CSV table of C-alpha atoms in Angstrom, one decimal:
chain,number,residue,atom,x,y,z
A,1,UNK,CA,0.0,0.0,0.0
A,2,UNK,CA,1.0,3.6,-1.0
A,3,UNK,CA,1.9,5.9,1.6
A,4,UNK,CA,0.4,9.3,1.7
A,5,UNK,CA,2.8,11.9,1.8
A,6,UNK,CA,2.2,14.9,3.9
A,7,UNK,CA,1.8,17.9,1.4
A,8,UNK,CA,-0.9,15.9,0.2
A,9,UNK,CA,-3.1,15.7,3.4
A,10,UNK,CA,-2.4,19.1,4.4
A,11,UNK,CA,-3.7,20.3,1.6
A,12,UNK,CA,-6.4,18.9,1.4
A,13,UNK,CA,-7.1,19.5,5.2
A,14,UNK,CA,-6.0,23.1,4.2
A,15,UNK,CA,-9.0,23.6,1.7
A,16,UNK,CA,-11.6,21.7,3.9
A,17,UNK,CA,-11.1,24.1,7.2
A,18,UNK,CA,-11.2,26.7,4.5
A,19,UNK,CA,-14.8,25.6,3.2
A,20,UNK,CA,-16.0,25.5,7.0
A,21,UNK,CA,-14.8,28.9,8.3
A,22,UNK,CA,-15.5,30.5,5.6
A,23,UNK,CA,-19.2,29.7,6.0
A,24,UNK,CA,-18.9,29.4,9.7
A,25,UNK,CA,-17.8,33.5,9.4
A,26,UNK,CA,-20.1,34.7,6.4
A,27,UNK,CA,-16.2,35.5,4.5
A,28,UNK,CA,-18.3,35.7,1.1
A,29,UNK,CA,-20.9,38.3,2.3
A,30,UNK,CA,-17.9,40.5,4.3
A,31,UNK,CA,-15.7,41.0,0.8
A,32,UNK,CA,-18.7,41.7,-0.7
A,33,UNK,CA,-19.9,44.5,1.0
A,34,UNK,CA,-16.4,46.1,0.5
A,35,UNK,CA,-16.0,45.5,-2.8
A,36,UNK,CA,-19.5,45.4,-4.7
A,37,UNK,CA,-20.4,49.2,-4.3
A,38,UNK,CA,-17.0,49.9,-5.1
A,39,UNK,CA,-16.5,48.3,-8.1
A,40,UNK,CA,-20.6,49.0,-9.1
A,41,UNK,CA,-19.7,53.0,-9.1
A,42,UNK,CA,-16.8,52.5,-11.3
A,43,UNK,CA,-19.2,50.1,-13.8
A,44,UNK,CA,-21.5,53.4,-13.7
A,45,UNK,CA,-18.9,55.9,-14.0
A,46,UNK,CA,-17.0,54.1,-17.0
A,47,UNK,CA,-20.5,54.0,-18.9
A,48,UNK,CA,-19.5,56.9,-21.5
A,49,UNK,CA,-15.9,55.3,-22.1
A,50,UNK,CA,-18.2,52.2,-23.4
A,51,UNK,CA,-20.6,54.2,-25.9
A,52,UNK,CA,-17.8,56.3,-27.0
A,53,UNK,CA,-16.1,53.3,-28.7
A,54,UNK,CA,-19.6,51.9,-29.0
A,55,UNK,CA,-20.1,55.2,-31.7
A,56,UNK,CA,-17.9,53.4,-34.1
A,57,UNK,CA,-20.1,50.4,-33.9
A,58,UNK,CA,-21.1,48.4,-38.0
A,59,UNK,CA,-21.8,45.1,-38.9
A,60,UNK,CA,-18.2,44.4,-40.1
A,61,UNK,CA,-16.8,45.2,-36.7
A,62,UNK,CA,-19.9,43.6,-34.9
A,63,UNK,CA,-18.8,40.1,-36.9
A,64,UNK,CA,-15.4,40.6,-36.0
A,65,UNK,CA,-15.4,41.3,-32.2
A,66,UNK,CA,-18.3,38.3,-32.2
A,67,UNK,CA,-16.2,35.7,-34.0
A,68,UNK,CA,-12.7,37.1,-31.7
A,69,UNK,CA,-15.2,36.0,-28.8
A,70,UNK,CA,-16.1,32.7,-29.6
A,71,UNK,CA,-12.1,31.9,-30.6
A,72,UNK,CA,-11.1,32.4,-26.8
A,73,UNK,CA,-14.6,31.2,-25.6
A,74,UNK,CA,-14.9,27.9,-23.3
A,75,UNK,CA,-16.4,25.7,-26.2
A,76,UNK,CA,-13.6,26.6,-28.4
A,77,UNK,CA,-11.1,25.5,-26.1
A,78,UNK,CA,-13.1,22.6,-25.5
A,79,UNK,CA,-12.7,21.5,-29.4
A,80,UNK,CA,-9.3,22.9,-29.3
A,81,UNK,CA,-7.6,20.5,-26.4
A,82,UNK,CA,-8.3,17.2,-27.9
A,83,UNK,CA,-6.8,18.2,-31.4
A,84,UNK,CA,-3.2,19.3,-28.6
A,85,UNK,CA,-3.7,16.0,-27.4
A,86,UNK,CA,-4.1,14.1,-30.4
A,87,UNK,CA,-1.3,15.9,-32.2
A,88,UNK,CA,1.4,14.6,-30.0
A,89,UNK,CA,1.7,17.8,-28.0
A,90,UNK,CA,0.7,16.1,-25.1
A,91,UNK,CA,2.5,18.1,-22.6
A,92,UNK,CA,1.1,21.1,-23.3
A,93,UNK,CA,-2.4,19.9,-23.8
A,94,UNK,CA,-2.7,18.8,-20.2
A,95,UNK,CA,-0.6,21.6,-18.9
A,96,UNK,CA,-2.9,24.4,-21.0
A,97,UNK,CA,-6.6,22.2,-19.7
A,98,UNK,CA,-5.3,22.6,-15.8
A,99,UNK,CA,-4.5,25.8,-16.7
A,100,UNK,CA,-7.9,26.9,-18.1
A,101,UNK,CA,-9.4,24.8,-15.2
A,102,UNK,CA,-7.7,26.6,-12.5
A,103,UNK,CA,-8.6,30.5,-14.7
A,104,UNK,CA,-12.2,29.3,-14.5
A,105,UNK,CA,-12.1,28.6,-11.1
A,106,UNK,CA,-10.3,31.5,-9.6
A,107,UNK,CA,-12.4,34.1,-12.3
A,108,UNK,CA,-16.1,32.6,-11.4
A,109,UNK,CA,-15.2,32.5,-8.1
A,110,UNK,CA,-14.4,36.4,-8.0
A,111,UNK,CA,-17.5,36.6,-10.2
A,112,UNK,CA,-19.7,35.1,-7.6
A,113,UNK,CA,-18.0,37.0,-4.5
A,114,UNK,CA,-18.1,40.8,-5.6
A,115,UNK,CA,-21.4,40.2,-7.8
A,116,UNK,CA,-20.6,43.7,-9.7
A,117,UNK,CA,-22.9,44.0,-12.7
A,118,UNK,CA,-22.3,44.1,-16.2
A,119,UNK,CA,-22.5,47.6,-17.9
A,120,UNK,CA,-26.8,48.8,-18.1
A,121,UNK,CA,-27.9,48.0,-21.0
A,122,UNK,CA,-29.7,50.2,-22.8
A,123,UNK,CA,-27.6,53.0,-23.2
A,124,UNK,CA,-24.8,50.3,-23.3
A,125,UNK,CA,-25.4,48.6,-26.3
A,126,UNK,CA,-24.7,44.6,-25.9
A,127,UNK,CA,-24.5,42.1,-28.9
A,128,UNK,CA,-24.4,38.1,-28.2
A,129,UNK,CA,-24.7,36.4,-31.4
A,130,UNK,CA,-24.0,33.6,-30.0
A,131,UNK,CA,-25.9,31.3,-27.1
A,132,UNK,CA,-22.8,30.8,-25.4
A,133,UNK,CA,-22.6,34.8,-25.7
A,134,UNK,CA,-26.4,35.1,-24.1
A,135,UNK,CA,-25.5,32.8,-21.5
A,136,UNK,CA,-22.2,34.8,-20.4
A,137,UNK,CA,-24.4,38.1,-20.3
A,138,UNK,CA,-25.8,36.2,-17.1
A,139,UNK,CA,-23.1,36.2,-15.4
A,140,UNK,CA,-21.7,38.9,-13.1
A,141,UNK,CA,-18.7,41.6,-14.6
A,142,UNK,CA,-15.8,41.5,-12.7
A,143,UNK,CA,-13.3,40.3,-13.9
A,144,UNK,CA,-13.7,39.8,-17.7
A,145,UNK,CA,-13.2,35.7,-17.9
A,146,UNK,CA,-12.0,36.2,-21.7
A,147,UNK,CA,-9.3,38.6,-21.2
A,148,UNK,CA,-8.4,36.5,-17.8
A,149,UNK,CA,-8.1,33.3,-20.3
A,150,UNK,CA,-6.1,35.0,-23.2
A,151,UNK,CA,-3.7,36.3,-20.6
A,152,UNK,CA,-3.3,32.9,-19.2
A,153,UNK,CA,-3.3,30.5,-22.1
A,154,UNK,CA,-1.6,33.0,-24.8
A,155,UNK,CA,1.1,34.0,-22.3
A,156,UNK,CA,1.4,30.3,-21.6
A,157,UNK,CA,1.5,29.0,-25.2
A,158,UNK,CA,4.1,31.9,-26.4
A,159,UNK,CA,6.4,30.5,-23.3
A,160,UNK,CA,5.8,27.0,-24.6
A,161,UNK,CA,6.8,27.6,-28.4
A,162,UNK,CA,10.0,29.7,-27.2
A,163,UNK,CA,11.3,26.5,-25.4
A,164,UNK,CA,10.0,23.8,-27.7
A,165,UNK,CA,12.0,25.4,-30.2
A,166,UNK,CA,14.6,26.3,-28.5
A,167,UNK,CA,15.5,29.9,-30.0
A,168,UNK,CA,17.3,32.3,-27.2
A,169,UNK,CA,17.2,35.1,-30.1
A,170,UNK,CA,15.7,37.8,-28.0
A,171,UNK,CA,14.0,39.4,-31.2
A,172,UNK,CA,12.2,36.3,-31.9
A,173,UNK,CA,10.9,36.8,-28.2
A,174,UNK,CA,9.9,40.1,-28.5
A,175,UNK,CA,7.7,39.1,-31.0
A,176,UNK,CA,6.2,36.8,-29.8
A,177,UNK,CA,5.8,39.1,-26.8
A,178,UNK,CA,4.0,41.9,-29.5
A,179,UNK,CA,1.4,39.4,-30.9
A,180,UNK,CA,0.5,38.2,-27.8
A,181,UNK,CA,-0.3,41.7,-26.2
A,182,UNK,CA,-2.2,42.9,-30.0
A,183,UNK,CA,-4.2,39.4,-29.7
A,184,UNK,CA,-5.3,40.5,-25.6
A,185,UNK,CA,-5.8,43.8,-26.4
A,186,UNK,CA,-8.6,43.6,-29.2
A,187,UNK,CA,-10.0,40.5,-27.4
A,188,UNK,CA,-10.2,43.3,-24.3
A,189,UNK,CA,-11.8,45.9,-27.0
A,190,UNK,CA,-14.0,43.6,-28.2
A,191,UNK,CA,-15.6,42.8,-24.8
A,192,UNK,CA,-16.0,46.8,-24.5
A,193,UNK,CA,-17.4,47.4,-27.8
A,194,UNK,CA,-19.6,44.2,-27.5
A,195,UNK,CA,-21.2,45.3,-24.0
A,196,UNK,CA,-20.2,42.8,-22.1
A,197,UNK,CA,-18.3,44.5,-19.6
A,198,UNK,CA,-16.5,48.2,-18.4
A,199,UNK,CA,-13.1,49.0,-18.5
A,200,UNK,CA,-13.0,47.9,-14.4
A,201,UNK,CA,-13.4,44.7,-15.9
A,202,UNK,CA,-11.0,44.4,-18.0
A,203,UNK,CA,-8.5,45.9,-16.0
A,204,UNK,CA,-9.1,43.3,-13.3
A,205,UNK,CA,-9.1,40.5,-16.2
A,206,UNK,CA,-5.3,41.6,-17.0
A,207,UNK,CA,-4.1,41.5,-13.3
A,208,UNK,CA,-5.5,38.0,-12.0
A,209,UNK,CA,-5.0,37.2,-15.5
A,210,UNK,CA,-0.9,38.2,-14.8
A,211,UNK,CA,-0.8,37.1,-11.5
A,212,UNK,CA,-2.4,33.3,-12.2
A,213,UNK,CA,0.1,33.3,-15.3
A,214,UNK,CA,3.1,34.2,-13.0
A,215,UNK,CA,2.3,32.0,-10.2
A,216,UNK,CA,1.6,28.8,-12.7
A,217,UNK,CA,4.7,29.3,-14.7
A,218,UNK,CA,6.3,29.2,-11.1
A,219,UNK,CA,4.7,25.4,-10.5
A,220,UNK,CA,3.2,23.4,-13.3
A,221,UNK,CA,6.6,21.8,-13.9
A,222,UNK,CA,5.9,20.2,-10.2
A,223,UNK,CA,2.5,19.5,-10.5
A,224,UNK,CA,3.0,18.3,-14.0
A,225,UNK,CA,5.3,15.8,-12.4
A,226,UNK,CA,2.5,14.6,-10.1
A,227,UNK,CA,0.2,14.2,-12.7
A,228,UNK,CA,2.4,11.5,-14.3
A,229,UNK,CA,4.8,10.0,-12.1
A,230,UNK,CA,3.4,11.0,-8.4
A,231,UNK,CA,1.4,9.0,-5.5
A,232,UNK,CA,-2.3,8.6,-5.0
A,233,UNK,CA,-2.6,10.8,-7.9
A,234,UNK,CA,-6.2,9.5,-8.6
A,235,UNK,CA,-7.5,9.9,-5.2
A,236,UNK,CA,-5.8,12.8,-4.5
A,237,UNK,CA,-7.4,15.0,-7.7
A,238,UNK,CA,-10.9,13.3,-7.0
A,239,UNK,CA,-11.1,14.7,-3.1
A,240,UNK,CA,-9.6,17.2,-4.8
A,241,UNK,CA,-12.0,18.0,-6.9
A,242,UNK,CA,-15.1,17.1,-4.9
A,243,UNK,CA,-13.6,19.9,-2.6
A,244,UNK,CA,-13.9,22.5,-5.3
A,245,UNK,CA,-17.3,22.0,-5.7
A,246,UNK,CA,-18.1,23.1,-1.9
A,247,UNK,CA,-15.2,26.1,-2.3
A,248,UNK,CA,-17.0,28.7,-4.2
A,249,UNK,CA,-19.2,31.1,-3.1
A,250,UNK,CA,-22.6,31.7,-3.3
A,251,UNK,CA,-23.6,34.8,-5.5
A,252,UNK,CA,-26.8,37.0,-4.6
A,253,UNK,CA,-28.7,35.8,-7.8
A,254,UNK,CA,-27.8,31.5,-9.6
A,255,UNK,CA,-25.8,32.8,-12.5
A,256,UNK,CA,-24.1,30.1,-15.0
A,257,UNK,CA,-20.9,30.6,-13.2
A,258,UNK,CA,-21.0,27.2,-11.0
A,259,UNK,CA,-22.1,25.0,-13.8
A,260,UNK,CA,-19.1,26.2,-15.5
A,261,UNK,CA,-16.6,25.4,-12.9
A,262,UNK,CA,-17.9,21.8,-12.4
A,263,UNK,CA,-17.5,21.3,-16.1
A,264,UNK,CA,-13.8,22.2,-15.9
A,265,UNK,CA,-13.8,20.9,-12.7
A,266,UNK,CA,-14.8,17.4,-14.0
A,267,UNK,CA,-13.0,18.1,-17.5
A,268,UNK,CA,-9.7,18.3,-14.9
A,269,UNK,CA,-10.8,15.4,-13.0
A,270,UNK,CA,-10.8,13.0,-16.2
A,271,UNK,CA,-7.8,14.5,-17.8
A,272,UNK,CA,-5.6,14.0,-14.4
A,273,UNK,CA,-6.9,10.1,-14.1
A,274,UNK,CA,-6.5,9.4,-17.3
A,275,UNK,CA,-3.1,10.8,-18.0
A,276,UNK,CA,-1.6,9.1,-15.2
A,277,UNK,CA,-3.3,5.7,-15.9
A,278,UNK,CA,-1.8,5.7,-19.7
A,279,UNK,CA,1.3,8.3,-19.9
A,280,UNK,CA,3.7,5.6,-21.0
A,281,UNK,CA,1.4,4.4,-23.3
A,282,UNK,CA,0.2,7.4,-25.2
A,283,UNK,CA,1.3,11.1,-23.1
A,284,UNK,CA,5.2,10.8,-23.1
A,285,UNK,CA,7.8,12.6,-24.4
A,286,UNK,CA,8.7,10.2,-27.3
A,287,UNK,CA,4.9,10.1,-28.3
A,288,UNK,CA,4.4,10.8,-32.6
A,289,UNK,CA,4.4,14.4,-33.4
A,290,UNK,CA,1.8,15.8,-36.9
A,291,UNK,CA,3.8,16.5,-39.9
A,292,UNK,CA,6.6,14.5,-39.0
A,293,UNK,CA,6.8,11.0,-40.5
A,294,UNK,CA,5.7,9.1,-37.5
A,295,UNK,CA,2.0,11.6,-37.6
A,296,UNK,CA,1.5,12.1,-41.5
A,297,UNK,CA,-1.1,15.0,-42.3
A,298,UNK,CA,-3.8,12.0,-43.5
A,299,UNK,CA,-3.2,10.1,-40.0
A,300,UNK,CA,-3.7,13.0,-38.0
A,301,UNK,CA,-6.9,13.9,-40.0
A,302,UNK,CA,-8.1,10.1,-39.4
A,303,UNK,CA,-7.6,10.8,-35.8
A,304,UNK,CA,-10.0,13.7,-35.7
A,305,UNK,CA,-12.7,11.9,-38.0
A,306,UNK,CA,-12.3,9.2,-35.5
A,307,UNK,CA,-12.2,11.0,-32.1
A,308,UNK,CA,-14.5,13.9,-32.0
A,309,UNK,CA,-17.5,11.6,-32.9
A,310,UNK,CA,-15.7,8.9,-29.9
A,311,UNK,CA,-16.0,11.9,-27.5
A,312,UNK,CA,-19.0,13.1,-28.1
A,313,UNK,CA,-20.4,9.3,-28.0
A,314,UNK,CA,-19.1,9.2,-24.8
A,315,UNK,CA,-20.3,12.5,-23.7
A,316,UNK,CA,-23.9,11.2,-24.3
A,317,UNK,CA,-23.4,7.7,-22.8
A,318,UNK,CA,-22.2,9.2,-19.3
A,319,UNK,CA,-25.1,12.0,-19.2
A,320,UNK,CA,-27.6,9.1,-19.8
A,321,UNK,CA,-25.6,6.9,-17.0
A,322,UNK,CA,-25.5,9.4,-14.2
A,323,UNK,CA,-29.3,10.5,-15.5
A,324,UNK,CA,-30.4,7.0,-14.3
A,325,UNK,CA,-27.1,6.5,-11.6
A,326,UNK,CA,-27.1,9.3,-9.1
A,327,UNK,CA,-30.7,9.8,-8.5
A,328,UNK,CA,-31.5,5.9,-8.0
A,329,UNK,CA,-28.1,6.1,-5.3
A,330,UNK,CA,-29.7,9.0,-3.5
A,331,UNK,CA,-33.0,7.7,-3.4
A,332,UNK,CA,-31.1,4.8,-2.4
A,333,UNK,CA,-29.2,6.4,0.4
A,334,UNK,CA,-32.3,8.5,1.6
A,335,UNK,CA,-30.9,11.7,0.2
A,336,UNK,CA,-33.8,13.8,-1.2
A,337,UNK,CA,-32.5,15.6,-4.7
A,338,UNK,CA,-34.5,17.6,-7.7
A,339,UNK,CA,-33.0,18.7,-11.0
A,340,UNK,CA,-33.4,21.6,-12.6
A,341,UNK,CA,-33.2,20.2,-16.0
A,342,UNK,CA,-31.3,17.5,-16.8
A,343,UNK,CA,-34.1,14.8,-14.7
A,344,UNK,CA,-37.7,16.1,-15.8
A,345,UNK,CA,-39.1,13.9,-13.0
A,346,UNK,CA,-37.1,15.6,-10.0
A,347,UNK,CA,-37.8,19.0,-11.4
A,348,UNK,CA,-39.3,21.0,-8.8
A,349,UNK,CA,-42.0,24.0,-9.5
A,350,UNK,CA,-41.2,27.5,-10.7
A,351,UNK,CA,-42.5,28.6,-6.7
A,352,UNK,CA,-40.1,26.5,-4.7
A,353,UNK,CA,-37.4,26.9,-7.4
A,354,UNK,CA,-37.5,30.7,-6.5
A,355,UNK,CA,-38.0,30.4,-2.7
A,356,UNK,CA,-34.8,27.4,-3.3
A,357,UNK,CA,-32.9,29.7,-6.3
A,358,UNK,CA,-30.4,31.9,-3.7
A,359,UNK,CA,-29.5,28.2,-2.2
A,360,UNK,CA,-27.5,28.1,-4.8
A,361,UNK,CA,-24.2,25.8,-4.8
A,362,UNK,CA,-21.8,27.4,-2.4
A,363,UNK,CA,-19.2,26.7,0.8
A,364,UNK,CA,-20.4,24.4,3.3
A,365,UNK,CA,-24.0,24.5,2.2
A,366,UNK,CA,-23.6,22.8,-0.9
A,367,UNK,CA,-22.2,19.7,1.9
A,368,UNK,CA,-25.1,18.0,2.4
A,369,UNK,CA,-24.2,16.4,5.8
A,370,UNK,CA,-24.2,19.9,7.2
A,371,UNK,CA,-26.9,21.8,4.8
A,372,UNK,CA,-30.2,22.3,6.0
A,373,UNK,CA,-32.0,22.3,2.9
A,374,UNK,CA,-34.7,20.2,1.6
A,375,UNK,CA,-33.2,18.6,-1.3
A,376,UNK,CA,-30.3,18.9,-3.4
A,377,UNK,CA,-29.3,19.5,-7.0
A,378,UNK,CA,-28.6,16.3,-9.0
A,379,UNK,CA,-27.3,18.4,-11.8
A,380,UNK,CA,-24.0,19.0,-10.7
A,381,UNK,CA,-23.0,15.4,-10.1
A,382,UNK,CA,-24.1,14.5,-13.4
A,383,UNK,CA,-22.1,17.3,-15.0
A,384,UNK,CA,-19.2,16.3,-13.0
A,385,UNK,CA,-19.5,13.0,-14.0
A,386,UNK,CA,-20.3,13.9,-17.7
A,387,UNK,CA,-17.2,15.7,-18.1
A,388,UNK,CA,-15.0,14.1,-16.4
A,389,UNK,CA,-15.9,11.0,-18.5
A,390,UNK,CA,-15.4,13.3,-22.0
A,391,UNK,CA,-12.0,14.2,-20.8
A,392,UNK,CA,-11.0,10.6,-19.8
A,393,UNK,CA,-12.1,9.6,-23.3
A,394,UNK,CA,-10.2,12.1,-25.0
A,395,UNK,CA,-6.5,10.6,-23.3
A,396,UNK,CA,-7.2,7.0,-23.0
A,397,UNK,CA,-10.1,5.7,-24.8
A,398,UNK,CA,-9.8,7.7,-28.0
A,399,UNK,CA,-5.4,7.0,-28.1
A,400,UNK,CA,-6.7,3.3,-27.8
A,401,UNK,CA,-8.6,3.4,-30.6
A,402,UNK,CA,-5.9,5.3,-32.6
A,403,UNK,CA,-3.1,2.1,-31.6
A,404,UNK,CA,-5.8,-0.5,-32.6
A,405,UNK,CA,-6.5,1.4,-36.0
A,406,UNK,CA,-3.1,2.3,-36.8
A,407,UNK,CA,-3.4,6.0,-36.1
């Protein structure tokens, strides 16, 4: 039997007395009441700085700032991480999907703490083309989650290319450096001109966005190493992870914010197990690259014609598992649950789901051994469990299939 080393406990232990004192000491509500009218009079006062680039607004520049959204959006990362993976770039597929786990944890969570609103619109004039658009424009302001990513994953990447190719030519750095800050910057104008936030957004999106960069490019070589060669690696990222979903606040209204963190959340989970379970098989170093001989342009392209259906397969199969799974356990374990859409039957009505709605997911009420509500929502175990199967999929059962078809 493994022993369990001792960073490992503590901090776990660490996160757990968080989740209890926090609630214990109302730490959510506290921050909030410095910082919400705070940052609510600067979302006011920053109004005329919005519609004066908002005067320049046409269809060609409405398209443009629309499809610059949806390149750094959630769902195009999602599409974007298996190609990483299946290309050989394995390394900095996993590093890049912890990465955007950990920006969408530490982002929502701010979200859901200062609860600052987005700018008023009208005057502000806000465009979402897109549903994943509509369903952002539910969620609080500050900070702006794409400029947060594109900090994050762009910084990231450019540090990733400079080493992979190994080039100390300091002009080839700079830029680098140049694109990087152009590509943030009109992804930050575009979520102005779009009316989806204030400039106190942004702003706040560039320095948790600098700070999270800084801090990971200071530790993902160690927790990379964990992922792949350390102890109790599954159990640690799944108490992990359960954790996480009882570490994040609850906001004043339910906003989108949660249901996105348990995606990642699970998304994190399945990449992590599945990783460590198969990295000599398919995730090391030595792995086939694309366009070299060993990953031909027609093999790689019969890897994505196989995979992406695979995945999405698999995301169907799991959310029709824990559909039937999870509510027949708690019914089993005497644990009362209702769903707010994924299990018609548990659904409760549009009266007790407003009287219920501010119950919302958060801290140590979301424990159900300590909570004192009536029942409790289904939906986030199945979209833990649904995601976490996707990314399993993604670095074991897909890279199967590729060895058994000669991809």
């Amino acid at each position: 039997m493994e022993s369990i080393p001792r960073w490992e406990v503590l901090s776990l232990c660490g996160i757990g007395t968080w989740v209890i004192l926090s609630s214990m000491f109302n730490v959510t509500q506290k921050i909030r009441s410095l910082t919400q009218p705070w940052v609510s009079s600067y979302v006011v006062s920053t109004t005329p700085i919005t519609l004066k680039i908002q005067k320049y607004h046409n269809k060609y520049l409405d398209a443009f700032f629309s499809a610059l959204s949806c390149v750094v959006s959630v769902p195009f990362y999602t599409a974007f991480l298996p190609l990483l993976f299946w290309s050989g770039h394995c390394k900095l597929a996993r590093q890049m999907t912890l990465l955007m786990a950990l920006c969408d944890y530490i982002g929502n969570c701010i979200k859901d703490v200062v609860c600052a609103p987005r700018p008023s619109a009208p005057p502000v004039r806000r465009i979402t083309a897109t549903e994943d658009e509509k369903e952002n424009a539910l969620e609080y302001g500050l900070p702006s989650s794409h400029t947060l990513n594109t900090v994050c994953l762009s910084g990231f990447l450019l540090q990733y290319i400079l080493s992979y190719i190994q080039n100390d030519d300091a002009i080839t750095g700079l830029v680098g450096l140049v694109i990087v800050c152009l590509f943030v910057f009109f992804i930050a104008l575009g979520r102005i001109y779009l009316g989806m936030h204030s400039l106190i957004d942004i702003i706040a999106g560039l320095a948790f966005g600098l700070a999270i960069l800084a801090s990971w490019l200071s530790v993902h070589k160690y927790i990379d190493y964990f992922i792949v060669s350390g102890q109790n690696v599954a159990s640690f990222w799944a108490v992990l992870c359960f954790l996480l979903l009882f570490a994040y606040p609850t906001p004043q209204l339910p906003t989108p914010s949660f249901e996105f963190h348990t995606a990642f959340n699970g998304v994190a989970l399945g990449i992590v197990i599945g990783v460590h379970q198969t990295y000599h098989q398919f995730h090391h170093e030595s792995v086939p690259r694309v366009f070299t001989p060993q990953l031909t342009l027609p093999a790689f392209l019969g890897r994505l014609i196989v995979g992406y259906p695979t995945i999405l397969l698999v995301r169907f199969c799991s959310k029709a598992l824990a559909k039937w799974m999870l509510p027949m356990l708690a019914n089993a374990l005497g644990i009362p649950v209702r769903s707010s859409s994924y299990v018609p039957s548990l659904s409760v009505s549009a009266s007790a789901k407003k009287s219920d709605q501010i119950k919302q997911a958060g801290y140590i009420q979301k424990l159900f051994f300590f909570s004192q509500q009536d029942s409790f929502e289904v939906d986030t175990g199945i979209r833990l469990f649904q995601y976490a199967s996707l990314a399993w999929s993604v670095v074991d059962l897909v890279p199967s299939l590729f060895f058994h078809l000669g991809l």
